[in-house]
XYZ file of N, CA and C in Angstrom:
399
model
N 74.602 21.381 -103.545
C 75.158 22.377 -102.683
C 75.189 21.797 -101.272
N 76.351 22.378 -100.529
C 76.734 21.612 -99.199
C 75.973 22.321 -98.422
N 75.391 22.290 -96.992
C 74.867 22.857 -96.106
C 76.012 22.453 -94.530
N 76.724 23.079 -94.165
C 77.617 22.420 -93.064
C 77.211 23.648 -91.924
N 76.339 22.556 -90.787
C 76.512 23.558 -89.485
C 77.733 23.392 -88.876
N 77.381 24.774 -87.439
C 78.670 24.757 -86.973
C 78.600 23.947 -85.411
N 80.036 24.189 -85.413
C 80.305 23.023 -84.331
C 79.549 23.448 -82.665
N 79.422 24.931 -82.600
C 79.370 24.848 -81.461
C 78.135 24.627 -80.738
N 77.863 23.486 -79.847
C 76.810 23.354 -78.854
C 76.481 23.960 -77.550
N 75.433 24.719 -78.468
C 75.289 25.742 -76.615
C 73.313 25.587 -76.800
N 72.870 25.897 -75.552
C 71.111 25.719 -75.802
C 70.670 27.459 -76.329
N 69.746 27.085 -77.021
C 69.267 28.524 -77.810
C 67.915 28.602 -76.739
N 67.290 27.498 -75.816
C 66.012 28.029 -75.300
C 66.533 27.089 -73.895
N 66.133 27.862 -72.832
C 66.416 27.156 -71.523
C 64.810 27.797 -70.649
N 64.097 26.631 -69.907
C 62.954 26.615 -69.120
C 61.867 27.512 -69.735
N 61.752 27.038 -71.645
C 60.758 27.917 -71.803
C 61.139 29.540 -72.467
N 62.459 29.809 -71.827
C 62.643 31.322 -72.422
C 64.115 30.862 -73.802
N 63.800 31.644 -74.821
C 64.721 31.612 -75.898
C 65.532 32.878 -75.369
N 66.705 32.321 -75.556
C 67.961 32.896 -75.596
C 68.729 33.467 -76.501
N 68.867 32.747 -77.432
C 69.557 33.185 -78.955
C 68.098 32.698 -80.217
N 68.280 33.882 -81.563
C 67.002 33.320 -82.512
C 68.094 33.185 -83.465
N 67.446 31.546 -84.139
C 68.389 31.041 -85.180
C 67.941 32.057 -86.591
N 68.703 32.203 -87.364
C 68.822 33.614 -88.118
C 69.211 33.106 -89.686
N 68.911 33.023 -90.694
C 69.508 32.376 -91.939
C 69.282 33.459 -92.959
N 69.233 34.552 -92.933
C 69.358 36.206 -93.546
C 70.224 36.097 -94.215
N 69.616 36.613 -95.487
C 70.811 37.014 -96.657
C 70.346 38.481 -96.860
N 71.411 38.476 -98.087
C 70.078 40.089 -98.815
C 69.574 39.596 -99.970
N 69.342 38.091 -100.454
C 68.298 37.983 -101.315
C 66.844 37.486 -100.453
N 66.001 37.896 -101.393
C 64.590 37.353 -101.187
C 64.861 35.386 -101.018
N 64.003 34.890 -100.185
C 64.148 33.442 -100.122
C 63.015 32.996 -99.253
N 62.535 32.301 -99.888
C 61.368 31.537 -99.202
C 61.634 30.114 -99.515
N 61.873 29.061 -98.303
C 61.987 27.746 -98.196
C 61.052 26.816 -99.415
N 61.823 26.054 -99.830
C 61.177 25.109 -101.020
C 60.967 26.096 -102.400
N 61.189 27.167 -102.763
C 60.967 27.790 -103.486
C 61.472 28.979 -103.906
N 62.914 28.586 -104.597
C 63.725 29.412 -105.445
C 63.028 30.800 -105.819
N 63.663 31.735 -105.506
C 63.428 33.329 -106.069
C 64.052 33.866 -106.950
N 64.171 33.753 -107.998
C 65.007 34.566 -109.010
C 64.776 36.145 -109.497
N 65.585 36.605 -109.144
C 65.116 38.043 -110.050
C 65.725 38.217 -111.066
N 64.604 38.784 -112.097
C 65.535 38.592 -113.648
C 64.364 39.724 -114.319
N 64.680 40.418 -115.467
C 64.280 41.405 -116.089
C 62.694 40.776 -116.921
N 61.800 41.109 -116.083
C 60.780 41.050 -116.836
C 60.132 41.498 -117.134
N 58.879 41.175 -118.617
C 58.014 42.268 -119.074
C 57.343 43.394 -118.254
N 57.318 44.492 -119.117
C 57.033 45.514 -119.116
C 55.524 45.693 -117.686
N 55.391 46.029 -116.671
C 54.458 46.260 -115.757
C 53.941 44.495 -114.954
N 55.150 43.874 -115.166
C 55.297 42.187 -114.356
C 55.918 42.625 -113.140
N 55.593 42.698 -111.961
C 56.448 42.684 -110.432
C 56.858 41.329 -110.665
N 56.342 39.836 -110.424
C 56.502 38.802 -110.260
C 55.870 37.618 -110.787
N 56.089 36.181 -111.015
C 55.834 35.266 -111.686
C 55.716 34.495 -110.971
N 54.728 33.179 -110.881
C 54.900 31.933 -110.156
C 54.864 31.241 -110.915
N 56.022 30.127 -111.238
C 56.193 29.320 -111.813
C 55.593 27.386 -111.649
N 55.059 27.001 -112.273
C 54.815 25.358 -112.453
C 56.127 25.111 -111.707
N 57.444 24.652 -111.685
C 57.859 24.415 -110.888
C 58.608 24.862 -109.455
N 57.461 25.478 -109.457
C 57.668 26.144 -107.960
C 58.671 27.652 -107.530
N 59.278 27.615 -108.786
C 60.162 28.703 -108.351
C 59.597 29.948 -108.628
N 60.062 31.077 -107.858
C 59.541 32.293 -108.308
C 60.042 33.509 -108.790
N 59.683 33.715 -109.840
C 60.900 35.167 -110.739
C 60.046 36.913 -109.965
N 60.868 37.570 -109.863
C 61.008 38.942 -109.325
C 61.551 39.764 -110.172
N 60.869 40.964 -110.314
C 61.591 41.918 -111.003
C 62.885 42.492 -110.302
N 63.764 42.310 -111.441
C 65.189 43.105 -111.178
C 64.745 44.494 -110.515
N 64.089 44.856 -110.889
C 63.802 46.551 -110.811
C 63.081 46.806 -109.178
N 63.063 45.639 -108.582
C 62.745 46.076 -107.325
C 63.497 45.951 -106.173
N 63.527 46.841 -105.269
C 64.103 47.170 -104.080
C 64.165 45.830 -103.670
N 65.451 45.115 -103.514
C 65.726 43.948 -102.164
C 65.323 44.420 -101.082
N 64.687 43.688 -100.069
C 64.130 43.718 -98.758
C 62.774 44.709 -98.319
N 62.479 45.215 -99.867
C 61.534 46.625 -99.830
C 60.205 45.856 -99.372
N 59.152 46.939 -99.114
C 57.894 46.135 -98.593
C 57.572 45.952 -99.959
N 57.772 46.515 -101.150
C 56.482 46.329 -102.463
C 57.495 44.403 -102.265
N 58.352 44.375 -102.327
C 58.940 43.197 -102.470
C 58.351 42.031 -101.931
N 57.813 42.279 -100.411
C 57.628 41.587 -99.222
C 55.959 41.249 -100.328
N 55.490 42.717 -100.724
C 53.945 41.871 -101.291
C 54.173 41.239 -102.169
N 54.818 41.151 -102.955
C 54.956 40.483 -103.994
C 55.293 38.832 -104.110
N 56.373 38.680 -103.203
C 56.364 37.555 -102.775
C 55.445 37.118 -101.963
N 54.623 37.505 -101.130
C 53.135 37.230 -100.269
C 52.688 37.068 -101.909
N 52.353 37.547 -102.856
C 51.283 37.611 -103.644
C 51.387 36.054 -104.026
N 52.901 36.086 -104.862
C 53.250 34.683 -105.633
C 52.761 33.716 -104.779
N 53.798 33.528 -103.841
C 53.357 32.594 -103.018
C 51.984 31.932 -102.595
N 51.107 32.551 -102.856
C 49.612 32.329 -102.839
C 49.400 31.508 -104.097
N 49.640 32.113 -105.212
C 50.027 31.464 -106.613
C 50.908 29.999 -106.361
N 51.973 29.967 -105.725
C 52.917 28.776 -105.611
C 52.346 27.776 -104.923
N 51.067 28.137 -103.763
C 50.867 27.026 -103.277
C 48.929 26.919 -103.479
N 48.300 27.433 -104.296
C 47.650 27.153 -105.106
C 47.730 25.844 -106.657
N 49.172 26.247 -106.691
C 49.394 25.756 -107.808
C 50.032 24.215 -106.782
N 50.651 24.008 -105.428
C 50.421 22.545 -105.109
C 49.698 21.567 -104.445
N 48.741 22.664 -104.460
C 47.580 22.039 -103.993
C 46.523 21.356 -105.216
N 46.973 21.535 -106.088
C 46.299 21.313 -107.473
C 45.126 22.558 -107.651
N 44.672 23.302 -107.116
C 44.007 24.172 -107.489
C 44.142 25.529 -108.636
N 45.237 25.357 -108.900
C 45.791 26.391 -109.742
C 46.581 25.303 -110.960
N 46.498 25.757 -112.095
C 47.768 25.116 -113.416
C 47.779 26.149 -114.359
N 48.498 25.987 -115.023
C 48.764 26.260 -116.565
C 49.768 25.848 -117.394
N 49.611 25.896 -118.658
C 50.429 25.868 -119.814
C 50.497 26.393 -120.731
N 51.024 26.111 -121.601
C 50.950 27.464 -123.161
C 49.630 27.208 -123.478
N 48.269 26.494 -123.449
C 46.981 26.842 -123.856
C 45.972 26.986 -123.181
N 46.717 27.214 -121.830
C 45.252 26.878 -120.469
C 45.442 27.342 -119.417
N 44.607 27.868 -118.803
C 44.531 28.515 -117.202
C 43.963 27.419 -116.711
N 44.312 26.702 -115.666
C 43.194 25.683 -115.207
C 43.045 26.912 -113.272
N 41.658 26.682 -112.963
C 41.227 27.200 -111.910
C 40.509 26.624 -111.043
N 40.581 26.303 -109.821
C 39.691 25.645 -109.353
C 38.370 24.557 -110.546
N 39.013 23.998 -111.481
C 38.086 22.653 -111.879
C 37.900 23.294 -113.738
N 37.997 25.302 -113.557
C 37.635 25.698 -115.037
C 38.903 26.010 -115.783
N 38.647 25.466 -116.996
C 39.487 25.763 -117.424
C 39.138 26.822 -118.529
N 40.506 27.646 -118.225
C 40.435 29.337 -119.316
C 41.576 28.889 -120.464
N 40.922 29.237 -121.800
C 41.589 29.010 -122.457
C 42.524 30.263 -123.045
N 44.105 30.091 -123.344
C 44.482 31.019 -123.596
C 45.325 31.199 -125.425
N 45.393 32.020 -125.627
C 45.785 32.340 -126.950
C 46.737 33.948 -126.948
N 47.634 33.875 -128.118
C 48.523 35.556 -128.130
C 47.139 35.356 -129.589
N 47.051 36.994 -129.252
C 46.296 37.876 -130.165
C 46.712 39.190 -130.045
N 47.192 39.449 -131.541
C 47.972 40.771 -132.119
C 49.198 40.895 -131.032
N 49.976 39.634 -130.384
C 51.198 39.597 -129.839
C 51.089 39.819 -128.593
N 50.090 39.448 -128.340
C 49.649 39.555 -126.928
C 49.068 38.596 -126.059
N 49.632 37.984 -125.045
C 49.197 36.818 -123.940
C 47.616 37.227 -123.725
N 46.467 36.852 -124.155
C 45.642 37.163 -124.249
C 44.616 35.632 -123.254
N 43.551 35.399 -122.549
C 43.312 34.291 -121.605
C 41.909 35.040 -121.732
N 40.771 33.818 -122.157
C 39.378 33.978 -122.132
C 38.552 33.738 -120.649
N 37.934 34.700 -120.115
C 37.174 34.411 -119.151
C 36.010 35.107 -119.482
N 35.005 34.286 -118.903
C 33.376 34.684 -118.883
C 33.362 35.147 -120.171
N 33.651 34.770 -121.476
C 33.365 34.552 -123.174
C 34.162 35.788 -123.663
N 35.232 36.372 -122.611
C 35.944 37.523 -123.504
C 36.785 37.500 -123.120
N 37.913 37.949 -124.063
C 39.753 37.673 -124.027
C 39.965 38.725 -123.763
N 41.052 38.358 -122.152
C 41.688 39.946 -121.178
C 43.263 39.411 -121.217
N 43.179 40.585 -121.863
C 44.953 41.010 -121.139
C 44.737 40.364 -119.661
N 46.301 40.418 -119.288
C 46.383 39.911 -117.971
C 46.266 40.942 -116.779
N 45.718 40.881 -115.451
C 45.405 41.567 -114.834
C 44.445 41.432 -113.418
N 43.913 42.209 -112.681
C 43.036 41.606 -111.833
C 41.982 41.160 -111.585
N 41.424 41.062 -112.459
C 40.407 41.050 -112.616
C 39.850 39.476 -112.936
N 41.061 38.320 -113.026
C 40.785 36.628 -113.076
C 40.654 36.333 -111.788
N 40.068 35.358 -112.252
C 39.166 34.544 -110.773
C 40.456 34.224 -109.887
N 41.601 33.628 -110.347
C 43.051 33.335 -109.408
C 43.522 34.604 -108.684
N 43.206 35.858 -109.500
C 44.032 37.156 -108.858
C 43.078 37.298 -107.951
N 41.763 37.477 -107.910
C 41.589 38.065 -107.158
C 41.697 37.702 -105.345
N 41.555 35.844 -105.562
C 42.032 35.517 -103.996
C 43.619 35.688 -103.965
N 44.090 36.163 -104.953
C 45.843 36.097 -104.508
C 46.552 37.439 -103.839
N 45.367 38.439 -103.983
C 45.302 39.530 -103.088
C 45.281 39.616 -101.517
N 46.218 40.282 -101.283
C 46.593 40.303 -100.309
C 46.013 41.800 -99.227
């Protein structure tokens, strides 16, 4: 994809005071380095942070709404957890700061062992709870 500025040269800050604020507003959600997709997801999911960085949003939420604004604050905590190496996963593992949670579907369900018992997903994992905002 092309990015073409425009031609005209004028100063946006003169002796200290800004004059004009550079502005790159859409009406989608967008956070630099990290794709936002909104797309229909399971049942009581606001949002997803993805291994490669991108982040899925529920269709079902208000563009520009504040639950939106947390949500992306939330991920994002998730997104850069996860490049800092402190955060991973894959289809059999939560990795967390150094532990790793092992995960399994039981009776069709994303099911992830912490402290010797398998939880549904929720707030109550060691990642959610610093991803609170």
């Amino acid at each position: 994809m092309a990015f073409k500025l425009g031609r005209t040269r004028e100063d946006i800050a003169s002796n200290g005071i800004v004059k004009k604020k550079l502005s790159f507003k859409s009406d989608e959600a967008s956070i630099p380095g990290n794709p936002v997709v909104r797309k229909n997801l399971e049942k009581g999911i606001l949002g997803e942070a993805n291994m490669d960085g991108s982040i899925y949003i529920s269709d079902k939420i208000i563009p520009g709404s504040k639950e939106e604004t947390q949500i992306l604050l939330h991920e994002m905590r998730h997104a850069t957890d996860m490049k800092l190496g402190k955060l991973a996963y894959n289809d059999d593992s939560v990795y967390y700061d150094g532990i790793t949670y092992p995960r399994e579907t039981i009776n069709g369900k994303d099911m992830i062992k912490v402290d010797g018992q398998w939880k549904e997903a929720g707030d109550d994992f060691p990642w959610e709870r610093t991803a609170n905002i």
